[in-house]
PDB file of C-alpha atoms in Angstrom:
ATOM      1  CA  CYS A   1     -33.313  15.692  -6.357  1.00  0.00           C
ATOM      2  CA  SER A   2     -35.243  18.688  -4.983  1.00  0.00           C
ATOM      3  CA  THR A   3     -33.214  21.604  -3.735  1.00  0.00           C
ATOM      4  CA  THR A   4     -34.134  23.900  -0.848  1.00  0.00           C
ATOM      5  CA  LEU A   5     -32.181  26.898   0.291  1.00  0.00           C
ATOM      6  CA  ALA A   6     -31.304  27.171   3.956  1.00  0.00           C
ATOM      7  CA  PRO A   7     -31.946  30.632   5.433  1.00  0.00           C
ATOM      8  CA  ILE A   8     -28.948  32.964   5.557  1.00  0.00           C
ATOM      9  CA  ALA A   9     -27.872  33.863   9.065  1.00  0.00           C
ATOM     10  CA  ALA A  10     -28.084  37.592   9.769  1.00  0.00           C
ATOM     11  CA  GLY A  11     -24.821  39.359   9.004  1.00  0.00           C
ATOM     12  CA  ALA A  12     -23.042  36.148   7.983  1.00  0.00           C
ATOM     13  CA  GLY A  13     -23.172  36.705   4.228  1.00  0.00           C
ATOM     14  CA  ALA A  14     -23.048  32.903   3.759  1.00  0.00           C
ATOM     15  CA  ALA A  15     -23.965  31.324   0.446  1.00  0.00           C
ATOM     16  CA  PRO A  16     -27.156  29.226   0.273  1.00  0.00           C
ATOM     17  CA  ARG A  17     -26.758  25.559   1.175  1.00  0.00           C
ATOM     18  CA  ALA A  18     -28.314  22.931  -1.070  1.00  0.00           C
ATOM     19  CA  HIS A  19     -30.084  19.928   0.483  1.00  0.00           C
ATOM     20  CA  CYS A  20     -31.030  16.784  -1.486  1.00  0.00           C
ATOM     21  CA  LEU A  21     -34.272  15.666   0.118  1.00  0.00           C
ATOM     22  CA  GLY A  22     -34.531  11.915   0.692  1.00  0.00           C
ATOM     23  CA  SER A  23     -31.311  11.000  -1.148  1.00  0.00           C
ATOM     24  CA  ALA A  24     -29.302   9.886   1.902  1.00  0.00           C
ATOM     25  CA  PRO A  25     -31.685   7.070   2.947  1.00  0.00           C
ATOM     26  CA  ARG A  26     -31.832   5.809  -0.646  1.00  0.00           C
ATOM     27  CA  ALA A  27     -28.052   5.877  -0.916  1.00  0.00           C
ATOM     28  CA  HIS A  28     -27.659   3.956   2.317  1.00  0.00           C
ATOM     29  CA  SER A  29     -30.186   1.331   1.212  1.00  0.00           C
ATOM     30  CA  LEU A  30     -28.425   0.938  -2.126  1.00  0.00           C
ATOM     31  CA  ALA A  31     -25.056   0.592  -0.422  1.00  0.00           C
ATOM     32  CA  ARG A  32     -26.399  -2.108   1.889  1.00  0.00           C
ATOM     33  CA  ALA A  33     -27.927  -4.006  -1.057  1.00  0.00           C
ATOM     34  CA  LEU A  34     -24.730  -3.826  -3.072  1.00  0.00           C
ATOM     35  CA  HIS A  35     -22.685  -4.978  -0.101  1.00  0.00           C
ATOM     36  CA  ALA A  36     -24.952  -7.981   0.500  1.00  0.00           C
ATOM     37  CA  ARG A  37     -24.973  -8.907  -3.184  1.00  0.00           C
ATOM     38  CA  GLY A  38     -21.232  -8.457  -3.425  1.00  0.00           C
ATOM     39  CA  GLY A  39     -20.656 -10.943  -0.622  1.00  0.00           C
ATOM     40  CA  ALA A  40     -22.771 -13.599  -2.350  1.00  0.00           C
ATOM     41  CA  GLU A  41     -21.068 -12.994  -5.688  1.00  0.00           C
ATOM     42  CA  ALA A  42     -17.639 -13.263  -4.099  1.00  0.00           C
ATOM     43  CA  THR A  43     -18.455 -16.754  -2.796  1.00  0.00           C
ATOM     44  CA  GLU A  44     -19.800 -17.872  -6.156  1.00  0.00           C
ATOM     45  CA  SER A  45     -17.083 -16.255  -8.233  1.00  0.00           C
ATOM     46  CA  ALA A  46     -14.341 -18.332  -6.617  1.00  0.00           C
ATOM     47  CA  ALA A  47     -15.808 -21.518  -8.079  1.00  0.00           C
ATOM     48  CA  LEU A  48     -16.719 -19.877 -11.366  1.00  0.00           C
ATOM     49  CA  ARG A  49     -13.246 -18.409 -11.817  1.00  0.00           C
ATOM     50  CA  LYS A  50     -11.706 -21.838 -11.346  1.00  0.00           C
ATOM     51  CA  LYS A  51     -14.266 -23.337 -13.716  1.00  0.00           C
ATOM     52  CA  ALA A  52     -13.465 -20.726 -16.353  1.00  0.00           C
ATOM     53  CA  THR A  53      -9.762 -21.578 -16.128  1.00  0.00           C
ATOM     54  CA  ALA A  54     -10.566 -25.273 -16.444  1.00  0.00           C
ATOM     55  CA  ASP A  55     -12.877 -24.561 -19.388  1.00  0.00           C
ATOM     56  CA  ALA A  56     -10.026 -22.838 -21.211  1.00  0.00           C
ATOM     57  CA  ALA A  57      -7.711 -25.792 -20.569  1.00  0.00           C
ATOM     58  CA  GLN A  58     -10.342 -28.189 -21.849  1.00  0.00           C
ATOM     59  CA  ARG A  59     -10.843 -26.183 -25.030  1.00  0.00           C
ATOM     60  CA  SER A  60      -7.070 -26.360 -25.569  1.00  0.00           C
ATOM     61  CA  GLY A  61      -7.074 -30.127 -25.187  1.00  0.00           C
ATOM     62  CA  GLU A  62      -5.230 -29.996 -21.854  1.00  0.00           C
ATOM     63  CA  PHE A  63      -7.554 -32.468 -20.220  1.00  0.00           C
ATOM     64  CA  ALA A  64      -5.403 -33.334 -17.193  1.00  0.00           C
ATOM     65  CA  ASP A  65      -5.073 -29.655 -16.268  1.00  0.00           C
ATOM     66  CA  ALA A  66      -8.771 -29.146 -16.915  1.00  0.00           C
ATOM     67  CA  ALA A  67      -9.705 -32.065 -14.658  1.00  0.00           C
ATOM     68  CA  THR A  68      -7.531 -30.668 -11.880  1.00  0.00           C
ATOM     69  CA  GLY A  69      -9.201 -27.292 -12.351  1.00  0.00           C
ATOM     70  CA  TYR A  70     -12.706 -28.743 -12.185  1.00  0.00           C
ATOM     71  CA  GLU A  71     -11.823 -30.583  -8.975  1.00  0.00           C
ATOM     72  CA  ALA A  72     -10.627 -27.272  -7.539  1.00  0.00           C
ATOM     73  CA  ALA A  73     -13.844 -25.588  -8.678  1.00  0.00           C
ATOM     74  CA  LEU A  74     -15.915 -28.232  -6.900  1.00  0.00           C
ATOM     75  CA  ALA A  75     -13.907 -27.683  -3.730  1.00  0.00           C
ATOM     76  CA  ALA A  76     -14.519 -23.924  -3.998  1.00  0.00           C
ATOM     77  CA  LEU A  77     -18.307 -24.191  -4.281  1.00  0.00           C
ATOM     78  CA  GLY A  78     -20.169 -22.248  -1.613  1.00  0.00           C
ATOM     79  CA  ASP A  79     -23.657 -22.350  -0.193  1.00  0.00           C
ATOM     80  CA  ASP A  80     -24.689 -19.482  -2.449  1.00  0.00           C
ATOM     81  CA  ASP A  81     -23.733 -21.277  -5.667  1.00  0.00           C
ATOM     82  CA  GLU A  82     -26.577 -22.618  -7.749  1.00  0.00           C
ATOM     83  CA  PRO A  83     -26.813 -26.439  -7.904  1.00  0.00           C
ATOM     84  CA  VAL A  84     -26.616 -26.289 -11.697  1.00  0.00           C
ATOM     85  CA  THR A  85     -23.092 -24.866 -11.344  1.00  0.00           C
ATOM     86  CA  ALA A  86     -21.954 -28.028  -9.559  1.00  0.00           C
ATOM     87  CA  HIS A  87     -23.709 -30.205 -12.143  1.00  0.00           C
ATOM     88  CA  ALA A  88     -22.023 -28.363 -15.021  1.00  0.00           C
ATOM     89  CA  ILE A  89     -18.612 -28.724 -13.405  1.00  0.00           C
ATOM     90  CA  ARG A  90     -19.102 -32.448 -12.830  1.00  0.00           C
ATOM     91  CA  LEU A  91     -20.313 -33.065 -16.376  1.00  0.00           C
ATOM     92  CA  ASN A  92     -17.288 -31.266 -17.786  1.00  0.00           C
ATOM     93  CA  LEU A  93     -15.080 -33.198 -15.368  1.00  0.00           C
ATOM     94  CA  ALA A  94     -16.603 -36.456 -16.633  1.00  0.00           C
ATOM     95  CA  ARG A  95     -15.832 -35.371 -20.189  1.00  0.00           C
ATOM     96  CA  CYS A  96     -12.180 -34.817 -19.293  1.00  0.00           C
ATOM     97  CA  ARG A  97     -11.955 -38.133 -17.463  1.00  0.00           C
ATOM     98  CA  LEU A  98     -13.262 -39.903 -20.562  1.00  0.00           C
ATOM     99  CA  GLN A  99     -10.638 -38.228 -22.713  1.00  0.00           C
ATOM    100  CA  LEU A 100      -7.974 -39.286 -20.205  1.00  0.00           C
ATOM    101  CA  GLU A 101      -9.385 -42.838 -20.285  1.00  0.00           C
ATOM    102  CA  GLU A 102     -10.128 -42.626 -16.563  1.00  0.00           C
ATOM    103  CA  PHE A 103     -13.436 -44.351 -17.040  1.00  0.00           C
ATOM    104  CA  GLU A 104     -14.258 -45.220 -13.443  1.00  0.00           C
ATOM    105  CA  LEU A 105     -13.724 -41.607 -12.401  1.00  0.00           C
ATOM    106  CA  ALA A 106     -15.854 -40.449 -15.316  1.00  0.00           C
ATOM    107  CA  ALA A 107     -18.683 -42.742 -14.249  1.00  0.00           C
ATOM    108  CA  ALA A 108     -18.402 -41.513 -10.658  1.00  0.00           C
ATOM    109  CA  ALA A 109     -18.755 -37.885 -11.755  1.00  0.00           C
ATOM    110  CA  CYS A 110     -21.889 -38.810 -13.702  1.00  0.00           C
ATOM    111  CA  ASP A 111     -23.232 -40.765 -10.714  1.00  0.00           C
ATOM    112  CA  ALA A 112     -23.084 -37.598  -8.620  1.00  0.00           C
ATOM    113  CA  VAL A 113     -25.087 -35.638 -11.182  1.00  0.00           C
ATOM    114  CA  LEU A 114     -27.682 -38.374 -11.650  1.00  0.00           C
ATOM    115  CA  ALA A 115     -28.166 -38.636  -7.898  1.00  0.00           C
ATOM    116  CA  ALA A 116     -28.897 -34.915  -7.673  1.00  0.00           C
ATOM    117  CA  VAL A 117     -31.007 -34.008 -10.720  1.00  0.00           C
ATOM    118  CA  SER A 118     -34.657 -34.815 -11.273  1.00  0.00           C
ATOM    119  CA  ALA A 119     -35.938 -37.350 -13.778  1.00  0.00           C
ATOM    120  CA  ARG A 120     -37.049 -34.470 -16.000  1.00  0.00           C
ATOM    121  CA  SER A 121     -33.811 -32.497 -15.902  1.00  0.00           C
ATOM    122  CA  PRO A 122     -32.243 -31.961 -19.348  1.00  0.00           C
ATOM    123  CA  LEU A 123     -28.856 -32.552 -17.693  1.00  0.00           C
ATOM    124  CA  ARG A 124     -29.855 -36.154 -17.090  1.00  0.00           C
ATOM    125  CA  ALA A 125     -29.475 -37.131 -20.753  1.00  0.00           C
ATOM    126  CA  THR A 126     -25.883 -35.890 -20.859  1.00  0.00           C
ATOM    127  CA  ALA A 127     -24.962 -37.603 -17.586  1.00  0.00           C
ATOM    128  CA  LEU A 128     -26.513 -40.886 -18.725  1.00  0.00           C
ATOM    129  CA  TYR A 129     -24.748 -40.745 -22.073  1.00  0.00           C
ATOM    130  CA  ARG A 130     -21.338 -39.999 -20.603  1.00  0.00           C
ATOM    131  CA  ARG A 131     -21.756 -42.755 -18.053  1.00  0.00           C
ATOM    132  CA  ALA A 132     -22.753 -45.099 -20.880  1.00  0.00           C
ATOM    133  CA  VAL A 133     -19.510 -44.240 -22.695  1.00  0.00           C
ATOM    134  CA  ALA A 134     -17.559 -44.990 -19.524  1.00  0.00           C
ATOM    135  CA  LYS A 135     -19.393 -48.279 -18.948  1.00  0.00           C
ATOM    136  CA  GLN A 136     -18.827 -49.318 -22.549  1.00  0.00           C
ATOM    137  CA  HIS A 137     -15.075 -48.814 -22.180  1.00  0.00           C
ATOM    138  CA  LEU A 138     -15.140 -50.677 -18.861  1.00  0.00           C
ATOM    139  CA  ASP A 139     -16.747 -53.580 -20.750  1.00  0.00           C
ATOM    140  CA  ASP A 140     -19.922 -53.315 -18.660  1.00  0.00           C
ATOM    141  CA  LEU A 141     -21.999 -53.516 -21.803  1.00  0.00           C
ATOM    142  CA  THR A 142     -25.369 -54.197 -20.187  1.00  0.00           C
ATOM    143  CA  ALA A 143     -25.036 -51.101 -18.017  1.00  0.00           C
ATOM    144  CA  ALA A 144     -23.878 -49.136 -21.063  1.00  0.00           C
ATOM    145  CA  TYR A 145     -26.960 -50.289 -22.983  1.00  0.00           C
ATOM    146  CA  VAL A 146     -29.309 -49.349 -20.142  1.00  0.00           C
ATOM    147  CA  ASP A 147     -27.818 -45.866 -19.699  1.00  0.00           C
ATOM    148  CA  ALA A 148     -27.642 -45.187 -23.425  1.00  0.00           C
ATOM    149  CA  SER A 149     -31.245 -46.329 -23.915  1.00  0.00           C
ATOM    150  CA  ALA A 150     -32.396 -43.947 -21.187  1.00  0.00           C
ATOM    151  CA  ALA A 151     -30.335 -41.116 -22.698  1.00  0.00           C
ATOM    152  CA  ALA A 152     -31.803 -41.788 -26.137  1.00  0.00           C
ATOM    153  CA  ARG A 153     -35.327 -41.661 -24.760  1.00  0.00           C
ATOM    154  CA  LEU A 154     -34.481 -38.300 -23.207  1.00  0.00           C
ATOM    155  CA  GLY A 155     -33.427 -37.025 -26.622  1.00  0.00           C
ATOM    156  CA  HIS A 156     -29.638 -37.400 -26.639  1.00  0.00           C
ATOM    157  CA  GLU A 157     -28.563 -37.420 -30.276  1.00  0.00           C
ATOM    158  CA  ARG A 158     -25.564 -39.771 -29.979  1.00  0.00           C
ATOM    159  CA  ALA A 159     -26.898 -42.286 -27.485  1.00  0.00           C
ATOM    160  CA  SER A 160     -28.396 -44.513 -30.185  1.00  0.00           C
ATOM    161  CA  GLU A 161     -24.877 -45.390 -31.334  1.00  0.00           C
ATOM    162  CA  ILE A 162     -24.153 -47.104 -28.000  1.00  0.00           C
ATOM    163  CA  VAL A 163     -27.610 -48.689 -27.959  1.00  0.00           C
ATOM    164  CA  GLU A 164     -26.878 -50.314 -31.312  1.00  0.00           C
ATOM    165  CA  ALA A 165     -23.329 -51.317 -30.364  1.00  0.00           C
ATOM    166  CA  CYS A 166     -24.463 -52.958 -27.113  1.00  0.00           C
ATOM    167  CA  ALA A 167     -27.794 -54.358 -28.332  1.00  0.00           C
ATOM    168  CA  ASP A 168     -26.680 -57.959 -27.823  1.00  0.00           C
ATOM    169  CA  HIS A 169     -26.215 -57.197 -24.125  1.00  0.00           C
ATOM    170  CA  ALA A 170     -29.652 -55.718 -23.516  1.00  0.00           C
ATOM    171  CA  PRO A 171     -31.223 -57.008 -20.272  1.00  0.00           C
ATOM    172  CA  ASP A 172     -34.187 -59.347 -20.546  1.00  0.00           C
ATOM    173  CA  GLU A 173     -36.287 -56.978 -18.451  1.00  0.00           C
ATOM    174  CA  PRO A 174     -35.895 -53.275 -17.669  1.00  0.00           C
ATOM    175  CA  PRO A 175     -33.942 -52.925 -14.423  1.00  0.00           C
ATOM    176  CA  PRO A 176     -35.761 -51.555 -11.334  1.00  0.00           C
ATOM    177  CA  GLY A 177     -36.006 -47.783 -11.341  1.00  0.00           C
ATOM    178  CA  LEU A 178     -35.525 -47.352 -15.076  1.00  0.00           C
ATOM    179  CA  GLY A 179     -39.078 -46.096 -15.351  1.00  0.00           C
ATOM    180  CA  MET A 180     -37.995 -42.990 -13.463  1.00  0.00           C
ATOM    181  CA  ASP A 181     -35.684 -42.193 -16.361  1.00  0.00           C
ATOM    182  CA  LEU A 182     -38.107 -43.072 -19.138  1.00  0.00           C
ATOM    183  CA  GLY A 183     -41.682 -42.795 -18.012  1.00  0.00           C
ATOM    184  CA  GLY A 184     -44.036 -39.869 -18.335  1.00  0.00           C
ATOM    185  CA  LEU A 185     -41.737 -37.640 -20.284  1.00  0.00           C
ATOM    186  CA  GLY A 186     -43.902 -37.306 -23.356  1.00  0.00           C
ATOM    187  CA  GLY A 187     -41.071 -37.629 -25.843  1.00  0.00           C
ATOM    188  CA  GLY A 188     -37.499 -36.470 -26.011  1.00  0.00           C
ATOM    189  CA  LEU A 189     -36.275 -33.257 -24.524  1.00  0.00           C
ATOM    190  CA  GLY A 190     -33.658 -32.685 -27.202  1.00  0.00           C
ATOM    191  CA  GLY A 191     -29.942 -33.135 -26.774  1.00  0.00           C
ATOM    192  CA  LEU A 192     -27.946 -30.505 -24.984  1.00  0.00           C
ATOM    193  CA  GLY A 193     -25.873 -28.454 -27.374  1.00  0.00           C
ATOM    194  CA  GLY A 194     -24.018 -26.678 -24.608  1.00  0.00           C
ATOM    195  CA  MET A 195     -24.354 -25.199 -21.176  1.00  0.00           C
ATOM    196  CA  PRO A 196     -24.011 -21.649 -19.929  1.00  0.00           C
ATOM    197  CA  GLY A 197     -20.521 -21.011 -18.696  1.00  0.00           C
ATOM    198  CA  GLY A 198     -19.115 -24.326 -19.935  1.00  0.00           C
ATOM    199  CA  PRO A 199     -17.343 -25.454 -23.069  1.00  0.00           C
ATOM    200  CA  GLY A 200     -18.835 -28.301 -24.576  1.00  0.00           C
ATOM    201  CA  LEU A 201     -21.660 -30.527 -23.715  1.00  0.00           C
ATOM    202  CA  GLY A 202     -21.865 -31.109 -27.463  1.00  0.00           C
ATOM    203  CA  GLY A 203     -19.854 -33.459 -29.661  1.00  0.00           C
ATOM    204  CA  LEU A 204     -16.103 -33.817 -29.338  1.00  0.00           C
ATOM    205  CA  GLY A 205     -13.407 -35.623 -31.234  1.00  0.00           C
ATOM    206  CA  GLY A 206     -11.984 -38.760 -29.693  1.00  0.00           C
ATOM    207  CA  LEU A 207     -13.819 -41.673 -28.120  1.00  0.00           C
ATOM    208  CA  GLY A 208     -16.358 -41.391 -30.885  1.00  0.00           C
ATOM    209  CA  GLY A 209     -17.564 -37.995 -29.686  1.00  0.00           C
ATOM    210  CA  LEU A 210     -18.768 -37.055 -26.231  1.00  0.00           C
ATOM    211  CA  GLY A 211     -22.149 -35.414 -26.014  1.00  0.00           C
TER     212      GLY A 211
END
């Protein structure tokens, strides 16, 4: 910053005083910006901290603890959290529910994601596939076929396995609304290999792998 010297008072013998021109307003503006950003990050970090703990439990194979942690993370979500954070938590929760053989709860977690994301979202393929796994284990093989077919068209690498396994239960006609999943996408989007901040939206041992 620029330095000016204040005049010395007569007879005082005082040392020159240095003034930083313009620095105080900038400092105050920076402080206000950091304070505002810090408040938003504090709201978001509560959910993300809980998610990180649940992620660690999931990586260790402690799926019941991980599921509890993801439920807590969902409860901690604030208005400032990005929607994708909630979707990631729910997809990881669905993965844990599948491993725990809680198939209805797994399907419900996927339902919430599918209701929120657009037809073109790359998260849709993962949600459809995981719901197809749940439906297959619930012996709802037509629904499993429909979801897996949609996931395969969106580029999910493992969905074709369920399509083949449930082919005898394919519906005679595409169900209403399926075109929203399949139409106008111009080819597959590619399977998700992972998601920022989450452990595994890729393959996993058990239940034939969960993408």
